[in-house]
Short mmCIF file of C-alpha atoms in Angstrom, two decimals:
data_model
loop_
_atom_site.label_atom_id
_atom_site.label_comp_id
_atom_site.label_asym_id
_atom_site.label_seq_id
_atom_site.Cartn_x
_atom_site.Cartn_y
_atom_site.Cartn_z
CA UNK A 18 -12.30 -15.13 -25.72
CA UNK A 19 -13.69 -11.98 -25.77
CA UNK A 20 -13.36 -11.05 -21.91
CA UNK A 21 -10.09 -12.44 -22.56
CA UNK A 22 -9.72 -9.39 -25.53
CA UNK A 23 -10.70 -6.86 -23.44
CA UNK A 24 -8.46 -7.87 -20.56
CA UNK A 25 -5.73 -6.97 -22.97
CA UNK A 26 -7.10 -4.18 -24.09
CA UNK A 27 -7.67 -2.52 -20.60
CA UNK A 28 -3.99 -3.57 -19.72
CA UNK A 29 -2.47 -1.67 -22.97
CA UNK A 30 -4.36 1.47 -21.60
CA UNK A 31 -3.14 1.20 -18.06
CA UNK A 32 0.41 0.53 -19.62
CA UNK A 33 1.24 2.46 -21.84
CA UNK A 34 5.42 2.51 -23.63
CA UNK A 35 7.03 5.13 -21.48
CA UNK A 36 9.90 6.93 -22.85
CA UNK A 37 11.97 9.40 -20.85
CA UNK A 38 13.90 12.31 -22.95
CA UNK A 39 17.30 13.05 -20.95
CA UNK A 40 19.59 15.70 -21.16
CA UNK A 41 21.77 18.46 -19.52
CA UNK A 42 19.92 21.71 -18.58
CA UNK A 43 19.86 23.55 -22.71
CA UNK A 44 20.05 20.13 -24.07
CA UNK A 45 17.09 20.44 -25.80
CA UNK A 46 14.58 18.43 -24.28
CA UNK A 47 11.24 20.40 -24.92
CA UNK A 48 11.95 20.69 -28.09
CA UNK A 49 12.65 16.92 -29.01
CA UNK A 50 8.96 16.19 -27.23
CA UNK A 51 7.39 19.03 -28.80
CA UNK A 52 8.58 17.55 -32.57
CA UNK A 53 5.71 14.32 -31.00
CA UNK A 54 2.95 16.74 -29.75
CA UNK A 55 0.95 15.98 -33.31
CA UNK A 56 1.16 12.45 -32.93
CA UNK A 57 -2.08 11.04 -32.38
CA UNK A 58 -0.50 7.90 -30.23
CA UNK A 59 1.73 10.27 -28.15
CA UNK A 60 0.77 11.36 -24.75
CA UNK A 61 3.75 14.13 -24.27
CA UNK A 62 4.39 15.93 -20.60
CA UNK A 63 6.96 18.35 -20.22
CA UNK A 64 8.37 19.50 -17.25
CA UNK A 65 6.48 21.41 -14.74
CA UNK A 66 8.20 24.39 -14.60
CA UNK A 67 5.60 27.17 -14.56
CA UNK A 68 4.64 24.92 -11.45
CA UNK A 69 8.09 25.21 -9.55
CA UNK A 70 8.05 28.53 -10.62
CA UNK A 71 4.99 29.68 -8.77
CA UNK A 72 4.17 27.66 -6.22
CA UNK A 73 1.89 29.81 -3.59
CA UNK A 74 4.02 33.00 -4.94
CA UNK A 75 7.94 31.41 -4.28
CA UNK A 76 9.97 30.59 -7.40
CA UNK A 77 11.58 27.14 -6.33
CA UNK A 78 14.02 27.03 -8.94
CA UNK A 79 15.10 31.04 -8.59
CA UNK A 80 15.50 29.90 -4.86
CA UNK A 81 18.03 26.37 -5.93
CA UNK A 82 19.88 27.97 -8.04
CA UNK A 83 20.99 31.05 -6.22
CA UNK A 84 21.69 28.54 -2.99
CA UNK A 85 22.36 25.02 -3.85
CA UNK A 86 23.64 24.03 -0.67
CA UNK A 87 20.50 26.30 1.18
CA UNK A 88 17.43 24.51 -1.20
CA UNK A 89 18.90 21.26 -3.13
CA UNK A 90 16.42 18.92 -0.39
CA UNK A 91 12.97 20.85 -0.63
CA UNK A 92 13.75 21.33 -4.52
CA UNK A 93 14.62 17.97 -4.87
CA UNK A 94 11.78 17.07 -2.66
CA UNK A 95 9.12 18.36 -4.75
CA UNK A 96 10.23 17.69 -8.11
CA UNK A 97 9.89 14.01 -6.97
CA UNK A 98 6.27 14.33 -5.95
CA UNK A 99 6.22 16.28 -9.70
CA UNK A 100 7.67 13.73 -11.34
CA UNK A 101 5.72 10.39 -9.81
CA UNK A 102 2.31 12.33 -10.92
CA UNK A 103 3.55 12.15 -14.10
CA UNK A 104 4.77 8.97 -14.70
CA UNK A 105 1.54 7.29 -13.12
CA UNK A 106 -0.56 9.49 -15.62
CA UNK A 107 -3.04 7.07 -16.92
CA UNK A 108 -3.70 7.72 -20.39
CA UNK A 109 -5.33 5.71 -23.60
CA UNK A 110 -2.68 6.89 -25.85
CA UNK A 111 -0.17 4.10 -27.07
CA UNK A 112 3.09 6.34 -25.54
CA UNK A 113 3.91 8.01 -22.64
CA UNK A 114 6.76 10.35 -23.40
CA UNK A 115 7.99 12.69 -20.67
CA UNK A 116 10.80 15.39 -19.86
CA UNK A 117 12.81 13.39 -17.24
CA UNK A 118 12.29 11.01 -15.05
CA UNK A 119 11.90 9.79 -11.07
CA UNK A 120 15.17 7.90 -11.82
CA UNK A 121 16.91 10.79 -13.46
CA UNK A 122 16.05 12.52 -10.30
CA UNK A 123 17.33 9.53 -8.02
CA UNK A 124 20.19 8.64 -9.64
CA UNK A 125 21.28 11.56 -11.34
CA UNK A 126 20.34 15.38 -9.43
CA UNK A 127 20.38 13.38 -5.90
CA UNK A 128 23.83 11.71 -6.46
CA UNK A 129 25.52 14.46 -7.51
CA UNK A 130 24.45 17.33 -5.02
CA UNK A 131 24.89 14.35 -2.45
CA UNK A 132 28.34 14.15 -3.89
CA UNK A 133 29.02 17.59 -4.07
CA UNK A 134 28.09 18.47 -0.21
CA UNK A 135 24.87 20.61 -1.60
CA UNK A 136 22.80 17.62 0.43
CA UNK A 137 24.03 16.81 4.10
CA UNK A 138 24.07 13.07 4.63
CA UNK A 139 20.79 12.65 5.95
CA UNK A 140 18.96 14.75 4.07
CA UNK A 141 20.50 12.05 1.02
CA UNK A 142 19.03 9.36 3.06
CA UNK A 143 15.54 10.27 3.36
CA UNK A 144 15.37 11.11 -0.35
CA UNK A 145 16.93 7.46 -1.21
CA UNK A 146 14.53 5.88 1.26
CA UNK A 147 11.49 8.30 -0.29
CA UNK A 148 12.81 6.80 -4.01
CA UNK A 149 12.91 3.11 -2.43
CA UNK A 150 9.05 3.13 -1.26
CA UNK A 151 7.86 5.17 -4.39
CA UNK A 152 9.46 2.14 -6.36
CA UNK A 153 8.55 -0.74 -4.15
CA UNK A 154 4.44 0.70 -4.57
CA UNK A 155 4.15 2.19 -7.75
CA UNK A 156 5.26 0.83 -11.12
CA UNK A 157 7.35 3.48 -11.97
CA UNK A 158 9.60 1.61 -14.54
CA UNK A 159 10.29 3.16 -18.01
CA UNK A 160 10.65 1.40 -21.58
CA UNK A 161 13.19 3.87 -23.12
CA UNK A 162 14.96 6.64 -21.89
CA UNK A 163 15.83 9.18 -24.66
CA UNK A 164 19.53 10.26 -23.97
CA UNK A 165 20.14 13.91 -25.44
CA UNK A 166 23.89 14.11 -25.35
CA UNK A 167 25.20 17.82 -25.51
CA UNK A 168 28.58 19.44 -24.57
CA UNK A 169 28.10 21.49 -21.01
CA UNK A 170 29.77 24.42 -23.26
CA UNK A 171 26.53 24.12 -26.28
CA UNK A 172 24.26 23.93 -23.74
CA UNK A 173 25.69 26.98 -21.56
CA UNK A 174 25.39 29.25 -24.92
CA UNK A 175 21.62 27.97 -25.28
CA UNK A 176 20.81 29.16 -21.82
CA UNK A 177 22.56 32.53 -22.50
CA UNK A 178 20.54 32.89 -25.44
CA UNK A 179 17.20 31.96 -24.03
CA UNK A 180 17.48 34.28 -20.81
CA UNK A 181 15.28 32.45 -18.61
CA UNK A 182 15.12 34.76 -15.22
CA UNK A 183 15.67 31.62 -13.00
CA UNK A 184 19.02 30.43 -14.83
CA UNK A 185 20.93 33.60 -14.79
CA UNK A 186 23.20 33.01 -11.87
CA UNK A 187 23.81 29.51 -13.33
CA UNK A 188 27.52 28.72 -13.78
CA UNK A 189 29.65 26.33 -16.75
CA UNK A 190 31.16 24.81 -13.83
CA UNK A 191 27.20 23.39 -12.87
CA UNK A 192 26.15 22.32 -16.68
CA UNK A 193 29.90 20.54 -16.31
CA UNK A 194 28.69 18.86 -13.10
CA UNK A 195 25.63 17.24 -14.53
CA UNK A 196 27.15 16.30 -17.62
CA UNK A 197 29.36 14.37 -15.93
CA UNK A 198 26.20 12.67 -13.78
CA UNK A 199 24.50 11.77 -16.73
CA UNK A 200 27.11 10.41 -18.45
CA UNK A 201 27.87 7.85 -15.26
CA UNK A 202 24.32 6.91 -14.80
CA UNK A 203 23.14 6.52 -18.52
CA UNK A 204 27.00 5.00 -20.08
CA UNK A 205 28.47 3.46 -17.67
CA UNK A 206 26.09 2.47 -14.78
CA UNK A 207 23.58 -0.29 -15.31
CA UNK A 208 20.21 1.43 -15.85
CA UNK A 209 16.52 1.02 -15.91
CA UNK A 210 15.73 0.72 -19.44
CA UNK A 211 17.48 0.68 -22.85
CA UNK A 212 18.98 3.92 -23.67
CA UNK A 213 19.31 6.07 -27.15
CA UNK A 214 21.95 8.59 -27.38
CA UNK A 215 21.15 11.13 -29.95
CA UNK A 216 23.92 13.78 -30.59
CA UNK A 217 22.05 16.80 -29.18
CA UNK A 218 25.08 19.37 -30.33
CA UNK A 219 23.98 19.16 -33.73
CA UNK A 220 21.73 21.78 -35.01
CA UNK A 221 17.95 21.57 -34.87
CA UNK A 222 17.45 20.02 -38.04
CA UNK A 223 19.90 17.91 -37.92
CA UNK A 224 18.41 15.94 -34.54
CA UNK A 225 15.13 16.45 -35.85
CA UNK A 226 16.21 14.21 -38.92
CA UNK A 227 17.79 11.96 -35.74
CA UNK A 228 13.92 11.96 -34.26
CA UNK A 229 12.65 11.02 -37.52
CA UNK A 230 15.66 8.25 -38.47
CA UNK A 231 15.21 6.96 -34.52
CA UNK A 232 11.10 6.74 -34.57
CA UNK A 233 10.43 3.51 -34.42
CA UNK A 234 12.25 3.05 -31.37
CA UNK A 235 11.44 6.05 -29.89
CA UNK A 236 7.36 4.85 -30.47
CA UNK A 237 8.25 1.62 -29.35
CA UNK A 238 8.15 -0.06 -32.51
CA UNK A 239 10.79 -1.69 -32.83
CA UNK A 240 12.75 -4.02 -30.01
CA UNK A 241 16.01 -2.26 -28.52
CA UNK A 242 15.87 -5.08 -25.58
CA UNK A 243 18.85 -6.72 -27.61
CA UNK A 244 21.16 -3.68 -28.04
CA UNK A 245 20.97 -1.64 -24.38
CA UNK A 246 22.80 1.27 -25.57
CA UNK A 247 21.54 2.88 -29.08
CA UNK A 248 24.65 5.63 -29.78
CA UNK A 249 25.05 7.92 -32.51
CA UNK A 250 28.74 9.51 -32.43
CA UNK A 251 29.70 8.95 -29.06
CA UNK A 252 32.43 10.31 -28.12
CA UNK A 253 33.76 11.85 -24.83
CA UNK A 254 32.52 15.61 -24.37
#
């Protein structure tokens, strides 16, 4: 009985709930996961972006977004090998929260620069075919993805207003782009996990009372299995 305890135990630590937070570039992911950094339970990873910042002295995402067409496969290269260290982080904590996801990266970023001719065909297949082994040998799968649904036009003002050197050159016409990819892979698409759509337009207090009203799924506490699609005010944007 007691090995039989312990077996469990071990398995709870090697498995921990892993929830995604989603959103448009200026949605306001790092904030949402920074509102969980006190929580005791919560093991919280935010993007890497210092990292694709300065790798060996080259700025990776100055370099994508001042040539799309020129950078979109090493970018989206890298940020894959990023994003499966993180999701196979082994941790004790009870949650695994993290700023995006392998499959955001798959079937979101890759599908639409694919789509958009900023990925020549075969450079599209060997990231699909890099995505199919990752899957097929590592449990990658997630328990919740946290949808933060913001208007491409909110979340171009936020990225005026925060100046970040690598998004100057970034256009309305882009944000619009990926707004639209999110909204076919998480609401209409079938897709890996349940997903809760929290208005992300709304002022910071306001979806911080969302985070609070929403914690129990968010933590994993409660059972969205039954109800795929959580949605607060959705509407088209």
């Amino acid at each position: 009985m007691e090995s039989h305890i312990k077996s469990i135990q071990e398995d709870a630590i090697v498995k921990p709930f892993r929830v995604s937070v989603e959103g448009n570039i200026g949605a306001g992911k790092s904030t949402f996961i920074k509102h969980f950094c006190t929580f005791p339970d919560v093991d919280i990873h935010m993007e890497p972006v210092s990292e694709w910042c300065s790798l060996r002295g080259h700025n990776l995402l100055e370099l994508l977004y001042k040539d799309l067409n020129r950078w979109n496969f090493m970018f989206q290269n890298y940020v894959q090998l990023s994003r499966l260290k993180t999701q196979m982080h082994k941790t004790k904590r009870r949650v695994l929260m993290f700023e995006r996801s392998l499959q955001n990266n798959r079937f979101c970023f890759v599908e639409m620069s694919h789509n958009n001719g900023q990925l020549l065909d075969v450079e599209y297949v060997v990231l699909c075919k890099l995505y199919d082994w990752i899957e097929q040998n590592f449990d990658i799968h997630l328990d919740l993805i946290v949808y933060l649904r913001s208007s491409p036009e909110v979340c171009y003002e936020r990225i005026q207003r925060r100046r970040r050197p690598e998004e100057i050159t970034m256009s309305l016409s882009y944000l619009k782009e990926l707004h639209e990819s999110y909204e076919e892979w998480l609401l209409q698409a079938q897709t890996p996990a349940p997903v809760l759509v929290i208005d992300a337009n709304k002022e910071l207090d306001e979806v911080r009372q969302l985070c609070f009203q929403n914690q129990s799924y968010i933590l994993g506490h409660s059972n969205m299995h039954l109800n795929p699609v959580m949605q607060s005010q959705l509407k088209k944007m």
